[in-house]
Amino acid sequence: MRPDRTIALAVLGTILWLVPGWSQLAFTNVTTSANVGSVAEGVGATLFDYDGDGDLDLYLSNGFGDANVLYSNDGDGTFTSVVGSGTEDTGPGRACVAGDYDNDGDNDIYLVNYNAANILYRNDGDSTFTVMVGANVGDAGAGVGAAWGDFDMDGDLDLYVVNYNSANILYSNDGDATFTVLVGAGVGDDGPGHGVAPADFDGDGDLDLYVVNENEANILYSNDGDSTFSNLTFVAGVGDPGSGRSAAWGDCDNDGDLDLYAVNQNTGNVLYRNDGDSTFTNLVGAGVGDTGPCYGGVWADFDKDGDLDIYITKNNQANVLYSNDGDNTFTSVPGAGAGDTGPGRGVTAGDYDGDGDVDLYVVNSNQANVLYRNDSDTNRWFVVDTRGTLSNRSGIGALVSLTAGGVTRIRQVEGGSGYCSQNSMAVEFGLGSATTATTLRIEWPSGVVDVHSSLPANRWVTAIEGGILVGVEDGEGNGDLEPHSAGLFLSRGRPNPFTESTIFIYSLPGHGTDEGLSSRGSQMIHSADPQYGDGGVRLRLFDVQGRLVRTLVDRTGLPGFHAVRWDGRDDRGNRVGPGVYLAVLSSSLGTETQKVVALH
């Protein structure tokens, strides 16, 4: 090489290193030491906590004869393959997504197969899974994509499945371990489907659907709130007709609504900015329109500077990491150490090592998969893991917003996106140099809104629907849940005082509830079968004269956290008068009491 060219390249490298974003992003390939370098016809992956121990485990879907793999996170940077879990299907696997469909406190798995029956694995809570043959979700079409979401907002997870050249299917969860096909929902597109990404793009409180097709227009379905959907593709302007592979939602400009990134193979990726009026603008000059053989895409704030970056996988070309420049443009960062050149397929993002930054797991086809540990700069962070009580237990669909340094960022807990994959259900926020999160707001699928304030940075917290935070003390004095009498706990009513209704959170000891604190400082949260319970439990309301007003709970005690709403009425259905009331939780372990004030 000519000396002047060598000098020029060296100078260019120095300049690029000084560009904001370049020096902040650094990944290390830890595949071998972590023991997750699976070699198979890899397709999809999901990072999720299957065993309730507080860290992210890993499930891989493989195709055509290669067994799928469940890896348990050992908590020390390594993983162990879980032999005998019952999830080692050897069919032509495609998408794999996790979620607690039966609201029993542990995450289940749905596996999509191509021209073979799909499989629902129920988590039995003991590192084994049961195939739910009678659940009515075993479609044997040319399945490719899938995603969980509570599309009818009834408190449990429904399921959307994408097929290639046969009708897509929306399954409604019946709440009894079975599902019903919603034939008239209006989402049964029969095009060459590759993927789906649910999100509440219009901010109306329900999950919408974006379906990705190959060489046909993608489709945006708006949820009408009555188990039907409307096709808004043309109006919204998001009907990209390219060789679609996947899509992902994220608020890349921090304006409070979710933008859309569509990933194509050899026809150019597209970034659509949400204009806030059910229309989108194609950001042609954003710098993310890669025209290579792309497959998967994820949003995450990899450098923790407060805005979302993009990572894409490519087939036998270097994967690309784009750093968000904060002005609707992005800069490719080839020197970040995450540019694997294998036959890339799916990718999943999440903080597997609990250090506050987002790591990457890349799936390759017939070449070793790659785990990239994020070793980027020391910007501050905040991670929120959601636990629904009135909503689905996984919290999928919850919209989480966090304000720090005068900037509000939003994330939605997802049930599947990208190519045949799913990111961690814990949502990660980069705070830049901010030391405090001014406000944390969670809008749950049930309609409940929880707000916390003055939260210190660099915390991983579990948010329990109804206003409880586990793992950090906030500005309202809601701190770590210390074990009460052997784990018995009753929260104050939220809100308190109240006008229309108030919610009580209570917990009972049992499997997973009194095992101390996790490595992230959060008490384990889990529910199990009644056989692990402690007998009966009652939650009753009394007036200040000691007279029984209302019995809210009287049943066998299920371990874990639960929520119950009091509508301000007595056992006869009459509205109670204004005043002070006593909520009393009682079991064989003791009694917990809280005061609540009715204003009506």
Coordinates of C-alpha atoms in Angstrom, one line a residue:
M1 CA 0.0 0.0 0.0
R2 CA 1.3 3.5 -0.8
P3 CA 2.6 5.4 2.3
D4 CA 0.4 8.4 1.7
R5 CA -2.7 6.1 1.5
T6 CA -1.6 4.4 4.8
I7 CA -1.3 7.8 6.5
A8 CA -4.6 9.0 5.1
L9 CA -6.4 5.9 6.5
A10 CA -4.7 6.3 9.9
V11 CA -5.9 9.9 10.0
L12 CA -9.4 8.9 9.0
G13 CA -9.5 6.3 11.7
T14 CA -8.4 8.8 14.3
I15 CA -11.1 11.2 13.2
L16 CA -13.8 8.6 13.2
W17 CA -12.7 7.5 16.7
L18 CA -13.4 11.0 17.8
V19 CA -16.9 11.2 16.3
P20 CA -19.5 11.0 19.0
G21 CA -20.8 7.4 19.2
W22 CA -17.7 5.8 17.8
S23 CA -15.6 5.7 20.9
Q24 CA -18.6 4.8 23.1
L25 CA -19.6 1.5 21.5
A26 CA -17.5 -1.6 22.1
F27 CA -18.6 -5.2 22.1
T28 CA -16.6 -8.4 23.1
N29 CA -17.2 -11.8 21.5
V30 CA -17.7 -14.1 24.6
T31 CA -19.4 -17.0 22.8
T32 CA -16.8 -19.6 23.7
S33 CA -16.4 -18.7 27.4
A34 CA -20.2 -18.4 27.7
N35 CA -20.8 -21.8 26.1
V36 CA -23.5 -20.6 23.7
G37 CA -21.8 -21.2 20.3
S38 CA -24.5 -23.5 19.0
V39 CA -23.9 -24.7 15.4
A40 CA -27.1 -25.7 13.6
E41 CA -29.4 -24.4 11.0
G42 CA -30.1 -21.5 13.3
V43 CA -33.2 -19.3 12.8
G44 CA -34.5 -17.5 15.9
A45 CA -33.7 -16.7 19.5
T46 CA -35.3 -15.2 22.6
L47 CA -33.7 -13.9 25.8
F48 CA -36.1 -14.5 28.7
D49 CA -36.1 -15.6 32.4
Y50 CA -37.6 -19.1 32.3
D51 CA -36.6 -20.2 35.8
G52 CA -37.5 -17.1 37.8
D53 CA -34.0 -16.5 39.1
G54 CA -33.7 -13.0 37.9
D55 CA -31.3 -13.3 34.9
L56 CA -31.9 -13.9 31.2
D57 CA -31.8 -17.4 29.8
L58 CA -31.8 -18.2 26.1
Y59 CA -33.9 -20.3 23.8
L60 CA -32.9 -21.1 20.2
S61 CA -35.1 -22.3 17.3
N62 CA -33.3 -24.4 14.7
G63 CA -34.5 -25.8 11.4
F64 CA -34.8 -29.1 9.6
G65 CA -33.5 -31.8 12.0
D66 CA -31.5 -29.8 14.5
A67 CA -32.8 -29.9 18.0
N68 CA -33.8 -26.6 19.6
V69 CA -31.8 -25.6 22.6
L70 CA -32.7 -24.0 26.0
Y71 CA -29.7 -22.5 27.8
S72 CA -29.9 -21.6 31.5
N73 CA -28.0 -18.5 32.6
D74 CA -25.6 -19.5 35.4
G75 CA -25.2 -15.9 36.6
D76 CA -21.5 -15.8 36.2
G77 CA -21.3 -15.1 32.5
T78 CA -21.8 -18.7 31.4
F79 CA -24.7 -20.7 30.3
T80 CA -25.6 -24.4 30.7
S81 CA -27.7 -26.4 28.2
V82 CA -30.8 -27.6 29.9
V83 CA -31.0 -31.3 28.9
G84 CA -34.4 -32.9 29.2
S85 CA -36.4 -29.7 29.3
G86 CA -38.9 -31.1 26.8
T87 CA -38.3 -28.2 24.4
E88 CA -35.8 -29.9 22.1
D89 CA -38.1 -30.2 19.1
T90 CA -36.3 -31.2 15.9
G91 CA -38.8 -29.9 13.4
P92 CA -38.3 -27.1 10.9
G93 CA -38.2 -24.4 13.5
R94 CA -38.8 -20.7 12.8
A95 CA -40.0 -18.1 15.3
C96 CA -39.7 -18.7 19.1
V97 CA -41.4 -16.3 21.5
A98 CA -41.8 -16.4 25.3
G99 CA -44.6 -15.2 27.5
D100 CA -46.7 -16.2 30.5
Y101 CA -49.9 -17.2 28.7
D102 CA -51.5 -18.9 31.7
N103 CA -50.6 -16.2 34.2
D104 CA -49.0 -18.7 36.6
G105 CA -45.9 -16.7 37.1
D106 CA -43.4 -18.4 34.8
N107 CA -42.7 -17.8 31.1
D108 CA -43.9 -20.3 28.5
I109 CA -42.6 -20.8 24.9
Y110 CA -44.4 -20.8 21.6
L111 CA -42.5 -22.4 18.7
V112 CA -43.4 -21.9 15.1
N113 CA -42.5 -24.6 12.6
Y114 CA -42.5 -24.4 8.8
N115 CA -45.0 -26.9 7.3
A116 CA -45.2 -28.8 10.6
A117 CA -47.3 -28.3 13.7
N118 CA -46.5 -25.4 15.9
I119 CA -45.9 -26.1 19.6
L120 CA -47.0 -24.4 22.8
Y121 CA -44.7 -25.3 25.7
R122 CA -46.1 -24.8 29.2
N123 CA -43.5 -24.0 31.8
D124 CA -43.9 -26.5 34.7
G125 CA -41.7 -24.5 37.0
D126 CA -39.1 -27.2 37.5
S127 CA -36.9 -26.7 34.4
T128 CA -39.3 -28.9 32.3
F129 CA -42.0 -28.0 29.9
T130 CA -45.2 -29.7 28.8
V131 CA -46.5 -29.7 25.2
M132 CA -50.0 -28.4 25.3
V133 CA -51.6 -30.5 22.7
G134 CA -55.1 -29.5 23.3
A135 CA -54.5 -25.7 23.3
N136 CA -55.7 -25.4 19.7
V137 CA -52.6 -23.5 18.5
G138 CA -50.8 -26.3 16.6
D139 CA -51.3 -24.8 13.1
A140 CA -49.3 -26.9 10.6
G141 CA -49.0 -24.3 7.9
A142 CA -45.9 -22.7 6.5
G143 CA -45.3 -20.8 9.7
V144 CA -42.5 -18.2 10.0
G145 CA -43.3 -15.5 12.5
A146 CA -45.2 -15.1 15.8
A147 CA -45.8 -12.7 18.6
W148 CA -47.6 -12.6 22.0
G149 CA -49.9 -9.7 23.0
D150 CA -53.1 -9.0 24.9
F151 CA -54.9 -7.8 21.8
D152 CA -58.4 -7.9 23.4
M153 CA -57.2 -6.4 26.7
D154 CA -58.8 -9.1 28.9
G155 CA -55.7 -9.8 31.1
D156 CA -54.2 -12.7 29.3
L157 CA -51.9 -13.2 26.3
D158 CA -53.2 -13.8 22.8
L159 CA -51.1 -15.0 19.9
Y160 CA -50.5 -14.0 16.3
V161 CA -48.9 -16.4 13.9
V162 CA -47.6 -15.4 10.4
N163 CA -47.6 -18.0 7.6
Y164 CA -46.0 -17.9 4.2
N165 CA -48.6 -17.9 1.4
S166 CA -51.4 -19.1 3.7
A167 CA -53.6 -17.2 6.1
N168 CA -52.1 -15.7 9.2
I169 CA -53.9 -16.5 12.4
L170 CA -55.0 -14.6 15.5
Y171 CA -55.6 -16.8 18.5
S172 CA -57.6 -15.4 21.4
N173 CA -56.7 -16.8 24.8
D174 CA -59.8 -18.3 26.5
G175 CA -58.2 -18.3 29.9
D176 CA -58.5 -22.0 30.4
A177 CA -55.3 -23.2 28.6
T178 CA -57.1 -23.2 25.3
F179 CA -57.3 -20.7 22.4
T180 CA -59.9 -19.7 19.8
V181 CA -59.2 -18.6 16.3
L182 CA -60.6 -15.2 15.7
V183 CA -61.7 -15.8 12.1
G184 CA -63.4 -12.4 11.6
A185 CA -60.7 -10.2 13.1
G186 CA -59.6 -8.9 9.7
V187 CA -55.9 -9.9 10.1
G188 CA -55.8 -13.1 8.1
D189 CA -53.5 -11.9 5.3
D190 CA -52.4 -14.8 3.1
G191 CA -49.4 -13.2 1.5
P192 CA -45.8 -14.4 1.7
G193 CA -45.4 -13.5 5.4
H194 CA -42.1 -13.4 7.2
G195 CA -42.7 -11.6 10.5
V196 CA -44.9 -9.5 12.7
A197 CA -44.2 -6.7 15.2
P198 CA -47.0 -5.6 17.5
A199 CA -47.0 -2.2 19.1
D200 CA -49.4 0.6 20.2
F201 CA -48.3 2.9 17.4
D202 CA -51.3 5.3 17.8
G203 CA -51.2 5.5 21.6
D204 CA -54.8 4.5 22.1
G205 CA -54.0 1.8 24.6
D206 CA -54.3 -1.3 22.5
L207 CA -51.8 -3.3 20.5
D208 CA -51.7 -2.9 16.8
L209 CA -50.0 -5.3 14.3
Y210 CA -47.4 -4.7 11.6
V211 CA -47.0 -7.7 9.2
V212 CA -43.9 -8.2 7.0
N213 CA -44.3 -9.7 3.6
E214 CA -41.8 -10.7 1.0
N215 CA -42.1 -8.8 -2.3
E216 CA -45.6 -7.7 -1.4
A217 CA -46.7 -4.7 0.6
N218 CA -46.3 -4.9 4.4
I219 CA -49.5 -4.4 6.3
L220 CA -50.3 -2.2 9.3
Y221 CA -53.4 -3.3 11.2
S222 CA -55.0 -0.8 13.7
N223 CA -56.7 -2.5 16.6
D224 CA -60.3 -1.3 16.8
G225 CA -60.7 -2.4 20.4
D226 CA -63.5 -4.9 19.7
S227 CA -61.4 -7.9 18.5
T228 CA -61.3 -6.6 15.0
F229 CA -58.7 -4.6 13.1
S230 CA -58.6 -2.1 10.3
N231 CA -56.0 -2.0 7.5
L232 CA -54.4 1.4 7.7
T233 CA -51.4 0.6 5.5
F234 CA -52.2 3.0 2.7
V235 CA -53.2 5.9 5.0
A236 CA -50.2 5.4 7.2
G237 CA -47.8 5.1 4.3
V238 CA -45.9 2.1 5.6
G239 CA -46.7 -0.5 2.9
D240 CA -43.1 -1.2 1.9
P241 CA -43.2 -3.8 -1.0
G242 CA -39.6 -4.9 -0.7
S243 CA -38.2 -8.4 0.1
G244 CA -39.3 -8.1 3.7
R245 CA -37.7 -10.2 6.4
S246 CA -38.6 -8.4 9.7
A247 CA -39.6 -5.2 11.5
A248 CA -39.1 -3.6 14.9
W249 CA -40.7 -0.6 16.7
G250 CA -38.8 2.0 18.7
D251 CA -39.0 5.7 19.5
C252 CA -35.8 6.8 17.8
D253 CA -36.4 10.5 18.1
N254 CA -37.7 10.6 21.7
D255 CA -40.9 12.4 20.7
G256 CA -43.2 10.0 22.6
D257 CA -44.5 7.7 19.8
L258 CA -43.1 4.5 18.3
D259 CA -41.3 4.7 15.0
L260 CA -40.8 1.7 12.6
Y261 CA -37.8 0.0 11.0
A262 CA -38.5 -2.4 8.2
V263 CA -35.7 -4.9 7.2
N264 CA -35.5 -6.2 3.7
Q265 CA -33.2 -8.6 1.8
N266 CA -31.4 -6.7 -1.0
T267 CA -34.1 -4.1 -1.5
G268 CA -33.1 -1.5 1.0
N269 CA -34.3 -1.2 4.6
V270 CA -36.7 1.6 5.5
L271 CA -37.0 3.8 8.6
Y272 CA -40.5 5.3 9.1
R273 CA -40.9 8.2 11.5
N274 CA -44.2 8.2 13.3
D275 CA -45.8 11.6 12.8
G276 CA -48.3 11.2 15.6
D277 CA -51.4 11.3 13.4
S278 CA -51.5 7.7 12.2
T279 CA -49.2 8.6 9.3
F280 CA -45.5 8.0 8.9
T281 CA -42.6 9.7 7.0
N282 CA -40.0 7.7 5.2
L283 CA -36.6 9.0 6.5
V284 CA -34.7 8.5 3.3
G285 CA -31.6 10.3 4.5
A286 CA -31.4 8.6 7.9
G287 CA -28.4 6.5 6.8
V288 CA -29.9 3.1 7.7
G289 CA -31.2 2.0 4.3
D290 CA -28.7 -0.9 3.9
T291 CA -29.4 -2.7 0.6
G292 CA -27.6 -5.9 1.5
P293 CA -29.0 -9.4 2.3
C294 CA -30.5 -8.3 5.7
Y295 CA -32.6 -10.5 8.0
G296 CA -33.0 -9.3 11.6
G297 CA -33.2 -5.9 13.2
V298 CA -33.4 -4.6 16.8
W299 CA -33.6 -1.3 18.5
A300 CA -31.6 -0.7 21.7
D301 CA -29.7 2.1 23.4
F302 CA -26.4 0.3 23.2
D303 CA -24.2 3.3 24.2
K304 CA -26.7 4.4 26.9
D305 CA -26.7 8.0 25.7
G306 CA -30.5 8.3 25.8
D307 CA -31.5 7.5 22.2
L308 CA -32.1 4.2 20.4
D309 CA -29.5 2.7 18.1
I310 CA -30.1 -0.1 15.5
Y311 CA -28.4 -3.5 14.9
I312 CA -29.1 -5.6 11.8
T313 CA -28.0 -9.1 10.8
K314 CA -27.0 -10.0 7.2
N315 CA -26.4 -13.1 5.3
N316 CA -22.7 -13.7 4.7
Q317 CA -21.9 -10.0 5.1
A318 CA -20.8 -8.0 8.1
N319 CA -23.7 -7.2 10.5
V320 CA -24.2 -3.5 11.0
L321 CA -24.5 -1.4 14.2
Y322 CA -25.9 2.1 13.7
S323 CA -25.4 4.8 16.3
N324 CA -28.2 7.3 16.7
D325 CA -26.8 10.8 16.1
G326 CA -29.9 12.4 17.7
D327 CA -31.0 14.3 14.6
N328 CA -32.9 11.6 12.7
T329 CA -29.6 10.4 11.2
F330 CA -27.4 7.4 12.1
T331 CA -23.8 6.6 11.8
S332 CA -22.5 3.1 11.0
V333 CA -20.0 1.9 13.6
P334 CA -17.9 -0.9 12.1
G335 CA -15.3 -0.7 14.8
A336 CA -17.6 -1.6 17.6
G337 CA -16.7 -5.3 17.5
A338 CA -20.1 -6.7 16.6
G339 CA -19.7 -7.1 12.8
D340 CA -20.0 -10.9 12.5
T341 CA -19.9 -11.9 8.8
G342 CA -21.7 -15.3 9.1
P343 CA -25.0 -16.3 7.6
G344 CA -26.9 -14.1 10.0
R345 CA -30.6 -14.8 10.7
G346 CA -32.3 -13.8 14.0
V347 CA -31.0 -11.6 16.7
T348 CA -32.1 -10.9 20.3
A349 CA -31.0 -8.1 22.6
G350 CA -31.0 -8.0 26.4
D351 CA -28.8 -7.5 29.5
Y352 CA -27.8 -11.1 30.1
D353 CA -25.0 -10.2 32.6
G354 CA -27.0 -7.6 34.6
D355 CA -24.5 -4.8 34.2
G356 CA -27.0 -2.3 32.8
D357 CA -26.1 -2.3 29.1
V358 CA -27.7 -4.2 26.3
D359 CA -25.9 -7.3 24.9
L360 CA -26.5 -9.1 21.6
Y361 CA -27.0 -12.7 20.6
V362 CA -26.7 -13.4 16.9
V363 CA -28.1 -16.5 15.2
N364 CA -26.3 -17.9 12.2
S365 CA -27.4 -20.7 9.8
N366 CA -25.0 -23.7 9.9
Q367 CA -22.3 -21.6 11.6
A368 CA -21.6 -20.9 15.2
N369 CA -23.9 -18.3 16.8
V370 CA -22.3 -15.3 18.5
L371 CA -22.8 -13.7 21.9
Y372 CA -21.6 -10.1 22.1
R373 CA -21.1 -8.7 25.5
N374 CA -21.6 -4.9 25.6
D375 CA -18.5 -3.3 27.1
S376 CA -19.4 0.3 26.1
D377 CA -18.8 3.4 28.1
T378 CA -19.8 4.3 31.6
N379 CA -23.1 6.2 30.8
R380 CA -25.8 5.6 33.4
W381 CA -28.8 3.3 32.9
F382 CA -32.1 2.1 34.3
V383 CA -33.8 -1.3 33.6
V384 CA -37.4 -2.1 34.3
D385 CA -38.8 -5.6 34.5
T386 CA -42.6 -5.7 34.5
R387 CA -45.0 -8.0 36.4
G388 CA -48.7 -7.6 35.6
T389 CA -51.4 -8.3 38.2
L390 CA -54.6 -7.2 36.5
S391 CA -52.7 -7.3 33.2
N392 CA -51.0 -10.3 31.8
R393 CA -48.3 -11.5 34.2
S394 CA -45.4 -10.8 31.7
G395 CA -46.5 -7.2 31.3
I396 CA -46.3 -7.5 27.5
G397 CA -47.8 -4.4 25.9
A398 CA -47.0 -2.2 28.9
L399 CA -45.8 1.3 27.8
V400 CA -42.9 2.4 30.0
S401 CA -41.7 6.0 29.9
L402 CA -38.8 7.4 31.9
T403 CA -37.7 11.0 32.2
A404 CA -34.1 11.9 33.0
G405 CA -32.0 14.9 32.2
G406 CA -35.1 16.7 30.9
V407 CA -35.7 14.0 28.2
T408 CA -38.5 11.5 28.2
R409 CA -37.9 8.1 26.6
I410 CA -40.5 5.4 26.0
R411 CA -40.2 1.6 25.6
Q412 CA -43.0 -1.0 25.1
V413 CA -42.6 -4.5 26.6
E414 CA -42.6 -6.7 23.5
G415 CA -43.9 -10.2 22.8
G416 CA -41.9 -10.7 19.6
S417 CA -40.2 -8.8 16.8
G418 CA -37.3 -8.9 14.4
Y419 CA -36.6 -12.1 12.4
C420 CA -38.2 -15.0 14.2
S421 CA -37.0 -13.7 17.5
Q422 CA -37.9 -11.7 20.6
N423 CA -35.9 -9.3 22.7
S424 CA -35.8 -9.3 26.5
M425 CA -39.1 -8.3 28.1
A426 CA -37.1 -6.2 30.6
V427 CA -36.9 -2.7 29.1
E428 CA -33.5 -0.8 29.2
F429 CA -33.0 2.9 29.3
G430 CA -29.8 4.8 28.8
L431 CA -29.6 8.0 30.9
G432 CA -26.4 9.5 29.6
S433 CA -24.8 11.5 32.5
A434 CA -28.1 11.8 34.5
T435 CA -27.8 10.5 38.0
T436 CA -31.6 10.4 38.7
A437 CA -34.7 9.3 36.8
T438 CA -37.1 12.1 37.5
T439 CA -40.2 10.1 36.6
L440 CA -41.0 6.5 35.8
R441 CA -44.5 6.0 34.3
I442 CA -46.0 2.7 33.4
E443 CA -49.2 2.4 31.4
W444 CA -50.4 -1.2 31.8
P445 CA -52.6 -3.0 29.3
S446 CA -55.4 -3.0 31.9
G447 CA -55.5 0.8 31.9
V448 CA -53.8 1.1 35.3
V449 CA -51.1 3.8 35.3
D450 CA -48.3 3.7 37.9
V451 CA -46.0 6.7 38.4
H452 CA -42.8 6.7 40.5
S453 CA -40.4 9.6 41.0
S454 CA -36.8 10.4 42.0
L455 CA -35.2 7.1 41.2
P456 CA -31.4 6.7 41.4
A457 CA -29.6 5.7 38.2
N458 CA -27.9 2.3 37.7
R459 CA -30.8 0.2 39.0
W460 CA -32.6 -2.9 37.8
V461 CA -36.1 -2.9 39.2
T462 CA -39.2 -5.0 39.0
A463 CA -42.3 -3.0 38.6
I464 CA -45.5 -4.7 39.9
E465 CA -48.7 -3.4 38.5
G466 CA -50.5 -1.4 41.2
G467 CA -47.6 0.8 42.1
I468 CA -44.9 -1.5 43.7
L469 CA -41.3 -1.3 42.8
V470 CA -38.9 -4.0 43.9
G471 CA -35.2 -3.4 44.0
V472 CA -35.0 0.3 44.6
E473 CA -36.4 3.0 46.9
D474 CA -38.1 5.8 45.1
G475 CA -39.0 9.3 46.1
E476 CA -42.3 8.2 47.5
G477 CA -40.8 5.8 50.0
N478 CA -41.7 2.7 48.1
G479 CA -38.6 0.7 48.6
D480 CA -37.3 -2.9 48.5
L481 CA -39.9 -5.3 49.6
E482 CA -38.4 -6.8 52.7
P483 CA -39.9 -10.2 53.8
H484 CA -42.8 -9.5 56.2
S485 CA -44.0 -12.3 58.4
A486 CA -42.4 -15.1 56.5
G487 CA -43.2 -13.2 53.3
L488 CA -46.8 -12.1 53.9
F489 CA -47.3 -8.6 52.5
L490 CA -50.1 -6.1 51.9
S491 CA -49.6 -2.8 50.1
R492 CA -51.6 0.4 50.9
G493 CA -54.4 1.1 48.5
R494 CA -53.3 2.8 45.3
P495 CA -54.6 5.5 44.9
N496 CA -55.1 6.4 48.5
P497 CA -57.3 8.4 49.2
F498 CA -59.5 7.2 46.3
T499 CA -62.8 8.3 44.6
E500 CA -63.9 5.5 42.3
S501 CA -61.6 2.5 43.1
T502 CA -58.3 1.5 44.6
I503 CA -56.0 -1.5 44.1
F504 CA -54.3 -3.6 46.8
I505 CA -51.2 -5.7 46.1
Y506 CA -50.6 -8.7 48.4
S507 CA -48.1 -11.4 48.4
L508 CA -47.9 -14.9 50.0
P509 CA -44.8 -17.0 50.6
G510 CA -44.1 -20.1 48.6
H511 CA -42.0 -21.2 45.6
G512 CA -39.8 -18.2 44.7
T513 CA -41.3 -15.6 47.0
D514 CA -39.0 -15.9 50.1
E515 CA -35.7 -16.9 48.5
G516 CA -34.0 -13.7 49.4
L517 CA -32.6 -11.1 47.0
S518 CA -31.4 -11.7 43.5
S519 CA -28.1 -10.6 42.1
R520 CA -29.7 -7.4 41.0
G521 CA -31.2 -6.7 44.4
S522 CA -34.7 -7.6 43.6
Q523 CA -36.8 -10.2 45.5
M524 CA -37.9 -13.1 43.4
I525 CA -41.5 -13.0 42.2
H526 CA -43.2 -16.2 41.2
S527 CA -46.5 -17.9 41.4
A528 CA -47.0 -21.6 41.4
D529 CA -49.8 -24.2 41.9
P530 CA -52.0 -24.2 44.9
Q531 CA -50.1 -27.2 46.3
Y532 CA -47.2 -24.9 47.2
G533 CA -49.6 -22.6 49.0
D534 CA -50.0 -22.0 52.7
G535 CA -53.8 -22.7 53.0
G536 CA -56.5 -20.1 52.9
V537 CA -56.1 -16.4 52.6
R538 CA -58.6 -13.6 53.2
L539 CA -58.6 -9.9 52.3
R540 CA -61.4 -8.0 53.9
L541 CA -62.5 -4.4 54.4
F542 CA -63.7 -3.1 57.8
D543 CA -65.0 0.2 58.9
V544 CA -63.4 1.9 61.9
Q545 CA -66.1 0.4 64.2
G546 CA -64.8 -3.1 63.2
R547 CA -67.8 -4.0 61.1
L548 CA -67.2 -6.1 58.0
V549 CA -67.8 -4.1 54.8
R550 CA -66.5 -6.2 51.9
T551 CA -64.7 -9.5 51.4
L552 CA -62.4 -9.1 48.4
V553 CA -60.5 -12.4 48.6
D554 CA -61.4 -15.7 50.3
R555 CA -59.7 -18.7 48.7
T556 CA -56.7 -21.0 48.7
G557 CA -53.5 -19.0 48.8
L558 CA -51.4 -18.9 45.6
P559 CA -47.7 -17.9 46.3
G560 CA -46.5 -14.7 44.7
F561 CA -47.8 -11.3 44.1
H562 CA -51.5 -10.6 43.4
A563 CA -53.7 -7.6 42.8
V564 CA -57.4 -7.0 43.7
R565 CA -59.4 -3.9 42.9
W566 CA -62.0 -2.5 45.4
D567 CA -64.7 -0.5 43.7
G568 CA -65.8 1.2 46.9
R569 CA -68.9 -1.0 47.3
D570 CA -69.9 -3.2 50.2
D571 CA -70.9 -6.9 49.9
R572 CA -74.5 -5.9 49.0
G573 CA -73.2 -3.7 46.1
N574 CA -73.9 -0.4 47.7
R575 CA -71.4 2.5 47.6
V576 CA -69.8 3.0 51.0
G577 CA -69.7 6.4 52.6
P578 CA -66.6 8.6 52.8
G579 CA -64.2 7.8 55.6
V580 CA -61.4 5.5 56.8
Y581 CA -61.5 1.8 56.2
L582 CA -59.2 -1.0 57.2
A583 CA -57.9 -3.6 54.7
V584 CA -56.9 -6.8 56.5
L585 CA -55.0 -9.6 54.9
S586 CA -55.1 -12.8 57.0
S587 CA -53.7 -16.3 56.7
S588 CA -52.3 -19.0 58.9
L589 CA -49.0 -17.0 58.9
G590 CA -50.5 -13.9 60.5
T591 CA -52.2 -10.6 59.6
E592 CA -51.3 -7.5 57.7
T593 CA -53.4 -4.3 57.9
Q594 CA -53.5 -1.1 55.8
K595 CA -55.7 2.0 56.1
V596 CA -57.5 3.4 53.1
V597 CA -59.6 6.5 52.7
A598 CA -62.7 6.7 50.5
L599 CA -63.6 10.3 49.4
H600 CA -66.9 9.6 47.7

